[in-house]
PDB file of C-alpha atoms in Angstrom:
ATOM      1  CA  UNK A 286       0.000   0.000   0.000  1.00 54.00           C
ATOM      2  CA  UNK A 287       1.106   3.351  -1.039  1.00 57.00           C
ATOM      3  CA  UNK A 288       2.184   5.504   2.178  1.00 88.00           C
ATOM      4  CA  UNK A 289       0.920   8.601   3.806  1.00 95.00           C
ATOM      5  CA  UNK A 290       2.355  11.695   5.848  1.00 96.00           C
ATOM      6  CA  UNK A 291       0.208  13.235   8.068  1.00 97.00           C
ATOM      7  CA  UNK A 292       1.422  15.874  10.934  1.00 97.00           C
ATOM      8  CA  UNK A 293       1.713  14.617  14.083  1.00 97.00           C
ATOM      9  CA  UNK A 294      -0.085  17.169  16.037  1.00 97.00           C
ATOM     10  CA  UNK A 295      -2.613  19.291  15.673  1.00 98.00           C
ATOM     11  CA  UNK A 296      -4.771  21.821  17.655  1.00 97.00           C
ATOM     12  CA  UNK A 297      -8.171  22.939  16.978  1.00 96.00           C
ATOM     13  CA  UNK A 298     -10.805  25.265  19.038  1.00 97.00           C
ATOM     14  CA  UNK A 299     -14.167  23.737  20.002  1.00 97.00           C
ATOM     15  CA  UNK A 300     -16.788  24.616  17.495  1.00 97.00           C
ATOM     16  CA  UNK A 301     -14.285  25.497  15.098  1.00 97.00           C
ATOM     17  CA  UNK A 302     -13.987  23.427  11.942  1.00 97.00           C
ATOM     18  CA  UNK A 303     -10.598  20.919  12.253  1.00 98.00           C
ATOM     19  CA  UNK A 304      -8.620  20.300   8.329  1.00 98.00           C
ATOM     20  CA  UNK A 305      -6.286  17.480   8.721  1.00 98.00           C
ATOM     21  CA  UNK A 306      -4.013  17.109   5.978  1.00 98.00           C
ATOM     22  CA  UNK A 307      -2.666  13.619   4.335  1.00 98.00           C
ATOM     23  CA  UNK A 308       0.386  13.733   1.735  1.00 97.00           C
ATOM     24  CA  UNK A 309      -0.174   9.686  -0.559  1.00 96.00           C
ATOM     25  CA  UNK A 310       1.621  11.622  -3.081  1.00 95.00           C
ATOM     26  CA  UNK A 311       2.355   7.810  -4.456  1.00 93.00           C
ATOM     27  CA  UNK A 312      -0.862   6.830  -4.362  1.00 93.00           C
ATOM     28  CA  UNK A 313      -2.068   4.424  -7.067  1.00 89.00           C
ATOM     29  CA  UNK A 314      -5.305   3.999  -9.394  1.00 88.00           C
ATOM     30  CA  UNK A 315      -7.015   1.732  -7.969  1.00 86.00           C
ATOM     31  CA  UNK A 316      -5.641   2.853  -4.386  1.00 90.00           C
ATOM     32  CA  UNK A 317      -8.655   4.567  -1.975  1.00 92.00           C
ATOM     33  CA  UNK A 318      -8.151   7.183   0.906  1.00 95.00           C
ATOM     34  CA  UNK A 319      -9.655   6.215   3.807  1.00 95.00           C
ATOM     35  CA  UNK A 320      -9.770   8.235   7.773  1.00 97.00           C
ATOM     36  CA  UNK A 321     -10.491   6.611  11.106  1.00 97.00           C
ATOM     37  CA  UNK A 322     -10.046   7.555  14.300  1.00 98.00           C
ATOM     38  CA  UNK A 323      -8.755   6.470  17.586  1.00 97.00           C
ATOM     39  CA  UNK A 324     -10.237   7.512  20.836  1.00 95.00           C
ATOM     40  CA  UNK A 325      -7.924   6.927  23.987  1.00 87.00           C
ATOM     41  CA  UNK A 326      -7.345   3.274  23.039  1.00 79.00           C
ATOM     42  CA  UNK A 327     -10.500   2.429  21.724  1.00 93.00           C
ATOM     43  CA  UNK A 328     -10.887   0.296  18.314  1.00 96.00           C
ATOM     44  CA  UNK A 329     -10.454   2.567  15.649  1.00 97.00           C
ATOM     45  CA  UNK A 330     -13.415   4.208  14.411  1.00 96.00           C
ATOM     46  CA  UNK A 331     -14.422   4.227  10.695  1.00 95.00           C
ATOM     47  CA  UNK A 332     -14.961   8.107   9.462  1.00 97.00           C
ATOM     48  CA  UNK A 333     -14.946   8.246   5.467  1.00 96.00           C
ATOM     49  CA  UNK A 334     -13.087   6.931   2.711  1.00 94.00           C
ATOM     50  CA  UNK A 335     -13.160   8.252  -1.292  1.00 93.00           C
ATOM     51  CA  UNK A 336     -11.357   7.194  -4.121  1.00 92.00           C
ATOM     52  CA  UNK A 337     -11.427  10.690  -6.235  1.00 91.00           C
ATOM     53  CA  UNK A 338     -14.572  12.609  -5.782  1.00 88.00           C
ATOM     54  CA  UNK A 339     -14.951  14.810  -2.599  1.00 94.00           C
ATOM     55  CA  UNK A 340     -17.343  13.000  -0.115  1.00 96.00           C
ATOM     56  CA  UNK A 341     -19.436  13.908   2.947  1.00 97.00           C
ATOM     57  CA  UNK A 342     -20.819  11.939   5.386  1.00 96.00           C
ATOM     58  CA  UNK A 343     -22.762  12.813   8.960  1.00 95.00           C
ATOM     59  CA  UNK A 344     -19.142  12.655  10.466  1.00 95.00           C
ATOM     60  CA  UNK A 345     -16.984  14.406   8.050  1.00 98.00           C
ATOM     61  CA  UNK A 346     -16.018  16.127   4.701  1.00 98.00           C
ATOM     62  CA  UNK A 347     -12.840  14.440   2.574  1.00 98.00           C
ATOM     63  CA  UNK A 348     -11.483  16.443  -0.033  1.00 98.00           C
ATOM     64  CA  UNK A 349      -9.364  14.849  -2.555  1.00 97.00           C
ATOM     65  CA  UNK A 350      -7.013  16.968  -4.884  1.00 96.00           C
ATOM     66  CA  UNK A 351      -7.268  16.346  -8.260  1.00 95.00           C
ATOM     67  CA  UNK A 352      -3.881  14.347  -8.814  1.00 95.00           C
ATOM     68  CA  UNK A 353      -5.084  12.373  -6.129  1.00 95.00           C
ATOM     69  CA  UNK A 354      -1.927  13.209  -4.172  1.00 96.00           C
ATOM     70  CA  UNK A 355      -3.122  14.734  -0.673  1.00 97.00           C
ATOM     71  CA  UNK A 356      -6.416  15.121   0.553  1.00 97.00           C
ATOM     72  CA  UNK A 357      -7.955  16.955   3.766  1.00 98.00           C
ATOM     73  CA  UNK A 358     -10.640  15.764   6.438  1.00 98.00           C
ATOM     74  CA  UNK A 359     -12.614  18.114   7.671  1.00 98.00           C
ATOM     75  CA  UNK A 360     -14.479  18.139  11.256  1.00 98.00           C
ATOM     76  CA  UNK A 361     -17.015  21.100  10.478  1.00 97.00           C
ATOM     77  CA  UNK A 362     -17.506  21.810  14.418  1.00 95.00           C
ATOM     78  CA  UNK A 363     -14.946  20.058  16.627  1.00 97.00           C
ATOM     79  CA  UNK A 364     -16.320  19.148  19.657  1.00 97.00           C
ATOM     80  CA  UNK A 365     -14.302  17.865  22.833  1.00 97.00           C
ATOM     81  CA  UNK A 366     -15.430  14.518  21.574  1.00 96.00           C
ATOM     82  CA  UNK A 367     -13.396  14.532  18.270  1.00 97.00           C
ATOM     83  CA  UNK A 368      -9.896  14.936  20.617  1.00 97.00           C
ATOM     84  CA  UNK A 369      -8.343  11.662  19.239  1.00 98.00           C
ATOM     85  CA  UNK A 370      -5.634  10.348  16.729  1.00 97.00           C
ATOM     86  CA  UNK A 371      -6.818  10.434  13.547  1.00 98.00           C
ATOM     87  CA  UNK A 372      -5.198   7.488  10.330  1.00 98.00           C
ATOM     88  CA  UNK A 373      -5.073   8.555   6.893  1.00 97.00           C
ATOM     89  CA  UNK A 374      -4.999   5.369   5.178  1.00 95.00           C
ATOM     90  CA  UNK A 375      -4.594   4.461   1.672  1.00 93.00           C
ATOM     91  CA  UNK A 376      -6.028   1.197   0.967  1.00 90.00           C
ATOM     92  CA  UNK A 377      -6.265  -1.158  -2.245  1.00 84.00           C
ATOM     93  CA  UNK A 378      -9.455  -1.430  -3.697  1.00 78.00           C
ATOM     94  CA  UNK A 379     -11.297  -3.891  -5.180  1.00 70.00           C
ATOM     95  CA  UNK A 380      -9.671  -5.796  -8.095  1.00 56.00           C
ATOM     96  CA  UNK A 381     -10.551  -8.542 -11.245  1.00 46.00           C
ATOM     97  CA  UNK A 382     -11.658 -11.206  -9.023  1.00 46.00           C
ATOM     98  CA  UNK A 383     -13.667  -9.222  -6.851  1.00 48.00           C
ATOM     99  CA  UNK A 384     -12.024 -10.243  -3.218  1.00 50.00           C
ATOM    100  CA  UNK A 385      -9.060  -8.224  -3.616  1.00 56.00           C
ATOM    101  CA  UNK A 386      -9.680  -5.281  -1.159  1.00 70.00           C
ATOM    102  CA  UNK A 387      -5.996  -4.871   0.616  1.00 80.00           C
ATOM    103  CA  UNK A 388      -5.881  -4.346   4.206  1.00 88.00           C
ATOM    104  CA  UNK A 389      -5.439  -0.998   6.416  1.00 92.00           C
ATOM    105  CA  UNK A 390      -2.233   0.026   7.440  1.00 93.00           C
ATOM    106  CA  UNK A 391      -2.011   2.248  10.084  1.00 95.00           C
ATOM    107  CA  UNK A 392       0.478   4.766  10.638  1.00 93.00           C
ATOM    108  CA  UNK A 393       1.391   6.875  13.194  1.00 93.00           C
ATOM    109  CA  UNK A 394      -1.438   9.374  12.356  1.00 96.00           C
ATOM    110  CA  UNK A 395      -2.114  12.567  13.740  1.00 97.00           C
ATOM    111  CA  UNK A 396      -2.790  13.688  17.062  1.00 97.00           C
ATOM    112  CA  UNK A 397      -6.297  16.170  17.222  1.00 98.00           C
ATOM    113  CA  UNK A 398      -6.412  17.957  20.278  1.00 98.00           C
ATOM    114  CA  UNK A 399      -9.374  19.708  20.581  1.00 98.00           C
ATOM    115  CA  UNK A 400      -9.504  22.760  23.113  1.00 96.00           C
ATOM    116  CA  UNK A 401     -12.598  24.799  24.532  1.00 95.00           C
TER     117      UNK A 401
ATOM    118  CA  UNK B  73     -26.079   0.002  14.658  1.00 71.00           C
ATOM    119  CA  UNK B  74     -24.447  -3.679  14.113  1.00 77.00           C
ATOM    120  CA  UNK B  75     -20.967  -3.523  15.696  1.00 93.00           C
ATOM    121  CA  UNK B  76     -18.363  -6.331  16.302  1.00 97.00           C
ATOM    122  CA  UNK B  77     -18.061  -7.360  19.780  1.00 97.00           C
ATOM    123  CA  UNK B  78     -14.768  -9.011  21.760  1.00 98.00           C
ATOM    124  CA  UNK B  79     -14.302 -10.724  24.720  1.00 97.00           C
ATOM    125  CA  UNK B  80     -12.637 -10.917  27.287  1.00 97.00           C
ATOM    126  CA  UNK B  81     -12.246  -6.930  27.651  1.00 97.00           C
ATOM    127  CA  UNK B  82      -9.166  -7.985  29.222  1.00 97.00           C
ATOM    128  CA  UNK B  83      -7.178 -11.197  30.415  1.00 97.00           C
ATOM    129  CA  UNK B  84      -4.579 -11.213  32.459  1.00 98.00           C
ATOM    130  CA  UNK B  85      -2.576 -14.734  31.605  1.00 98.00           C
ATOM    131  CA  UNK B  86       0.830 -16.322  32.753  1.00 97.00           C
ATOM    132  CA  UNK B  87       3.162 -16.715  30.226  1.00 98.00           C
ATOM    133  CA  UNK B  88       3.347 -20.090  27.953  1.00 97.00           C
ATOM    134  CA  UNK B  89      -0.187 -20.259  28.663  1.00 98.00           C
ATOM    135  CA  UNK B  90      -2.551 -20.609  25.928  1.00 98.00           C
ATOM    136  CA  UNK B  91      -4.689 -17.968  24.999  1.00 98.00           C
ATOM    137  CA  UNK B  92      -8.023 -17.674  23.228  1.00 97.00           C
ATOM    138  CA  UNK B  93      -9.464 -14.537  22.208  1.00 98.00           C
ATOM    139  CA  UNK B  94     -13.215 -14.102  20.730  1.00 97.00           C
ATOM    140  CA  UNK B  95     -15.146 -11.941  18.655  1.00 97.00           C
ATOM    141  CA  UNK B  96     -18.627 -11.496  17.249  1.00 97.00           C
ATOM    142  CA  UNK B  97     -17.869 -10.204  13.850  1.00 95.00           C
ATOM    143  CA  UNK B  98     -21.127  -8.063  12.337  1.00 93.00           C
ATOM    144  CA  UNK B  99     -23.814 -10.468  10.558  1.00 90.00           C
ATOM    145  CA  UNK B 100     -23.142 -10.942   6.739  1.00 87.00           C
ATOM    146  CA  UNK B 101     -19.875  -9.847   7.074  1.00 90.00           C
ATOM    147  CA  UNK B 102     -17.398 -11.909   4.803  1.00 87.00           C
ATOM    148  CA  UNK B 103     -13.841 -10.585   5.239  1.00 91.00           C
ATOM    149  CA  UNK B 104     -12.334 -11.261   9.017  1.00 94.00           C
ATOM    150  CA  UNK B 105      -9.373  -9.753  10.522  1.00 96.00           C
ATOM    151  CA  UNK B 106      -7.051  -9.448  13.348  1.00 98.00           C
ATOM    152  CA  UNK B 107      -4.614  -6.504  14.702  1.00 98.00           C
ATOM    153  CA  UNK B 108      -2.636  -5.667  17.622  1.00 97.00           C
ATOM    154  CA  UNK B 109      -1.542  -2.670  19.306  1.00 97.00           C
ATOM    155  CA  UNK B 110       1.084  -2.075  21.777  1.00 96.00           C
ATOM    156  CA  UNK B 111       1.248   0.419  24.389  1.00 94.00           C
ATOM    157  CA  UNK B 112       2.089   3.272  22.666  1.00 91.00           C
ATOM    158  CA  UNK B 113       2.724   2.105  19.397  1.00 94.00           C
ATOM    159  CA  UNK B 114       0.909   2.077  15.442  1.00 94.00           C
ATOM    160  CA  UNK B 115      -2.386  -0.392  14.830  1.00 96.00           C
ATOM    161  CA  UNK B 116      -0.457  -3.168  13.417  1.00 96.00           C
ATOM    162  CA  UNK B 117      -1.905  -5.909  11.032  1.00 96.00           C
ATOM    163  CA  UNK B 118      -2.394  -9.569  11.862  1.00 97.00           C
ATOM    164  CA  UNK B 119      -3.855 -11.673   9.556  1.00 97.00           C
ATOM    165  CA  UNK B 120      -7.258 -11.589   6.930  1.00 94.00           C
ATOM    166  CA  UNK B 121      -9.451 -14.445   6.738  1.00 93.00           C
ATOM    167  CA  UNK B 122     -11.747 -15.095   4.098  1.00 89.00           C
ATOM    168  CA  UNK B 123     -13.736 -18.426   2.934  1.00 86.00           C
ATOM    169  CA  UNK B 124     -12.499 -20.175   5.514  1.00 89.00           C
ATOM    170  CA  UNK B 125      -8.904 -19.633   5.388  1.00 92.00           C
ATOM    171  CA  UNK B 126      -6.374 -17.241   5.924  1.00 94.00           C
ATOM    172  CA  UNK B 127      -5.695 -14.538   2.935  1.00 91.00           C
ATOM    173  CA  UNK B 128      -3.027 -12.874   4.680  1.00 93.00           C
ATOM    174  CA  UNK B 129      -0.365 -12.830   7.404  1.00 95.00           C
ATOM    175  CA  UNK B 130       1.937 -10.755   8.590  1.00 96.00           C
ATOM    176  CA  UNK B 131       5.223 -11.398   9.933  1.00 96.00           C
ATOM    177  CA  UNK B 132       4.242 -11.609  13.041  1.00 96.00           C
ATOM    178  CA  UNK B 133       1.648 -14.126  13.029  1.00 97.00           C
ATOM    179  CA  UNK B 134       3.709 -17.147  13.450  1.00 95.00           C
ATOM    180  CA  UNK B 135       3.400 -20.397  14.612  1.00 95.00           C
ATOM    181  CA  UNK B 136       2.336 -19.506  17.836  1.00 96.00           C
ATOM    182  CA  UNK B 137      -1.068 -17.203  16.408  1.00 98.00           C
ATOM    183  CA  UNK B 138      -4.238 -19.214  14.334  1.00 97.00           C
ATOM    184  CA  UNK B 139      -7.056 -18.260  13.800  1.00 97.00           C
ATOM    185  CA  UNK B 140     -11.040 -20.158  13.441  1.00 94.00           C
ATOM    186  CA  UNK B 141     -14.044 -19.509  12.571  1.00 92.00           C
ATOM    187  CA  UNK B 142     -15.510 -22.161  14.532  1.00 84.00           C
ATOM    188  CA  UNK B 143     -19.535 -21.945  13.987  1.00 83.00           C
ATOM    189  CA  UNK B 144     -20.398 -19.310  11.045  1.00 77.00           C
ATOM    190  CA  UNK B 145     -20.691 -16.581  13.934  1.00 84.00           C
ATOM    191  CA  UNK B 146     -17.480 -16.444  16.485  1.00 93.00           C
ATOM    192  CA  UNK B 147     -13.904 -15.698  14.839  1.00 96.00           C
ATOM    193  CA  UNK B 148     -11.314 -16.647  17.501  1.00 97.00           C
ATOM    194  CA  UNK B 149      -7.341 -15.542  17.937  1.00 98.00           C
ATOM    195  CA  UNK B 150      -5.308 -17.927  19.568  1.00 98.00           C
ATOM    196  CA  UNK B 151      -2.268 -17.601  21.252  1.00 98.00           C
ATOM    197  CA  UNK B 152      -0.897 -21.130  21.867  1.00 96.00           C
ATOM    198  CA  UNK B 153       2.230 -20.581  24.327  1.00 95.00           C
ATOM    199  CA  UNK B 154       2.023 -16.891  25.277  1.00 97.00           C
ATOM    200  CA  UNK B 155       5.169 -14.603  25.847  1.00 97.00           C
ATOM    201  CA  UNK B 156       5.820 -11.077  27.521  1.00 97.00           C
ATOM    202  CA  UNK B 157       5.925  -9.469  24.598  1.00 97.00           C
ATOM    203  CA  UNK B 158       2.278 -10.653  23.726  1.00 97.00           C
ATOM    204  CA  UNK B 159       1.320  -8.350  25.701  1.00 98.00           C
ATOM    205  CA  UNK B 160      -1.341  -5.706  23.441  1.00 98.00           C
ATOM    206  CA  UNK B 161      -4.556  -4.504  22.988  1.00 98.00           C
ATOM    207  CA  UNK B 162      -6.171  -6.923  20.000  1.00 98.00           C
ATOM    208  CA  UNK B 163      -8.828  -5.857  17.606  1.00 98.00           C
ATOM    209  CA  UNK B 164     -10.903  -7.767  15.756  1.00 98.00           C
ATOM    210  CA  UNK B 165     -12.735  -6.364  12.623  1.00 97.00           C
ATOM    211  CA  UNK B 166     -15.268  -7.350  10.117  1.00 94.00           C
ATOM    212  CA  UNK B 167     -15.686  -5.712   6.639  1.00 92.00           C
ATOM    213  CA  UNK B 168     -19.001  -5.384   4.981  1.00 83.00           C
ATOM    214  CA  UNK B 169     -19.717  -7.474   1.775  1.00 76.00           C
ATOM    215  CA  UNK B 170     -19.252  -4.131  -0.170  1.00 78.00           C
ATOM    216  CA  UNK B 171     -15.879  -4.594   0.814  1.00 73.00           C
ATOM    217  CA  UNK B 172     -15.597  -1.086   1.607  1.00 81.00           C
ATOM    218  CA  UNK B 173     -15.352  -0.070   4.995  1.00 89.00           C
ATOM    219  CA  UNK B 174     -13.796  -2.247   7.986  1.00 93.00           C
ATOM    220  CA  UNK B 175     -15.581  -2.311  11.049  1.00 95.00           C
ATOM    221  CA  UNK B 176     -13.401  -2.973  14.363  1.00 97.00           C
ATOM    222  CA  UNK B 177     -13.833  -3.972  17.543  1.00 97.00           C
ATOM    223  CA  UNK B 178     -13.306  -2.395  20.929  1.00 97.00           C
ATOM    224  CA  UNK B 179     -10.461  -4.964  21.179  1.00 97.00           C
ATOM    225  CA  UNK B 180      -9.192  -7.313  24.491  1.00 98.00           C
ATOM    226  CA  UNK B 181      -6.630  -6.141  26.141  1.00 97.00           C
ATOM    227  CA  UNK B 182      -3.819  -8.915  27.068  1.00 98.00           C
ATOM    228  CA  UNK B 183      -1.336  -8.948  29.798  1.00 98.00           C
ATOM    229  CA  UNK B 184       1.252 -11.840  30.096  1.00 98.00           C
ATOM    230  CA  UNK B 185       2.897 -11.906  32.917  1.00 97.00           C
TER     231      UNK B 185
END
């Protein structure tokens, strides 16, 4: 799987919208971006995922450049809640046969620190 | 909302004990997986199961890790001779027929000591 770079820390005031930014500048075609989340140890949470096309969801927005090389998730109003570290993942996606979907592979992520 | 669910929450073992660690993927669900986390450290990958077998392994899934889907509903980690270093938070996960989206657990938290 093609690797990310994320920034290990960020900071973000409550109610304020949080962009966290992903570098897969060697991303491939049939390569997808996906987010989750970690809270304090929990299993990591599911958040979006996209394979070109901006998407939104109840949780988030992802915005994909067009060369596919970085994209940005966007909390629209951080809470206290969204304080966890957040995976930008780029994951194979489904191939000829169907069953290929590659697995997650978590990096180190960043850090969302979310202050009142 | 379906999730996956894992137990023990946490087991506290002796080492070169054996281990066994369940989970309750979601229903329908095809794709299986394992990962582990150390104290501090990245999500790391264990091993994919699919049909009935294992699609993937990592490194360190040895001889010492398999993995069963015993009766179409539990998926089960075990640890057959467990060492210090065993010692992680484990997550099971699901993924939907789609094949999009992966679904994990809450995870079991093991202690060898």
């Amino acid at each position: 799987d093609a690797k990310t770079t994320q920034p290990p820390s960020m900071d973000c005031a409550e109610g304020r919208a949080a962009n966290l930014p992903c570098n897969h500048s060697t991303i491939s075609g049939n390569e997808y971006v996906y987010w989750y989340r970690q809270i304090h140890s929990q299993g990591p949470q599911y958040i979006i995922h996209g394979l070109k096309n901006n998407e939104t969801n109840e949780m988030a927005s992802l915005i994909i450049t067009e060369d596919r090389k970085s994209s940005t998730l966007i909390l629209p109003h951080a809470t206290l809640r969204d304080t966890a570290v957040y995976y930008c993942i780029v994951r194979v996606g489904r191939g000829a046969g169907g069953t290929s979907y590659g697995k997650l592979t978590f990096g180190q992520g960043t850090i969302l620190t979310v202050h009142p | 909302e379906p999730e996956v669910t894992q137990t023990p929450s946490h087991q506290v073992t002796q080492m070169g004990q054996e281990v066994i660690l369940r989970c309750v993927p979601i229903s329908n669900h095809l794709y299986f997986y394992w990962y582990r986390q150390i104290l501090g450290q990245k999500v790391e990958f264990l091993v994919s199961f699919y049909n009935n077998e294992i699609s993937e392994k990592s490194e360190i899934f040895d001889d010492q890790f398999s993995v069963e889907r015993p009766d179409g509903s539990n998926f089960t980690l075990k640890i057959r001779s467990t060492k210090l270093e065993d010692s992680a938070m484990y997550f099971c996960a699901s993924q939907d027929r789609a094949g999009n989206t992966i679904y994990f657990g809450e995870g079991s938290w093991l202690t060898v000591v």
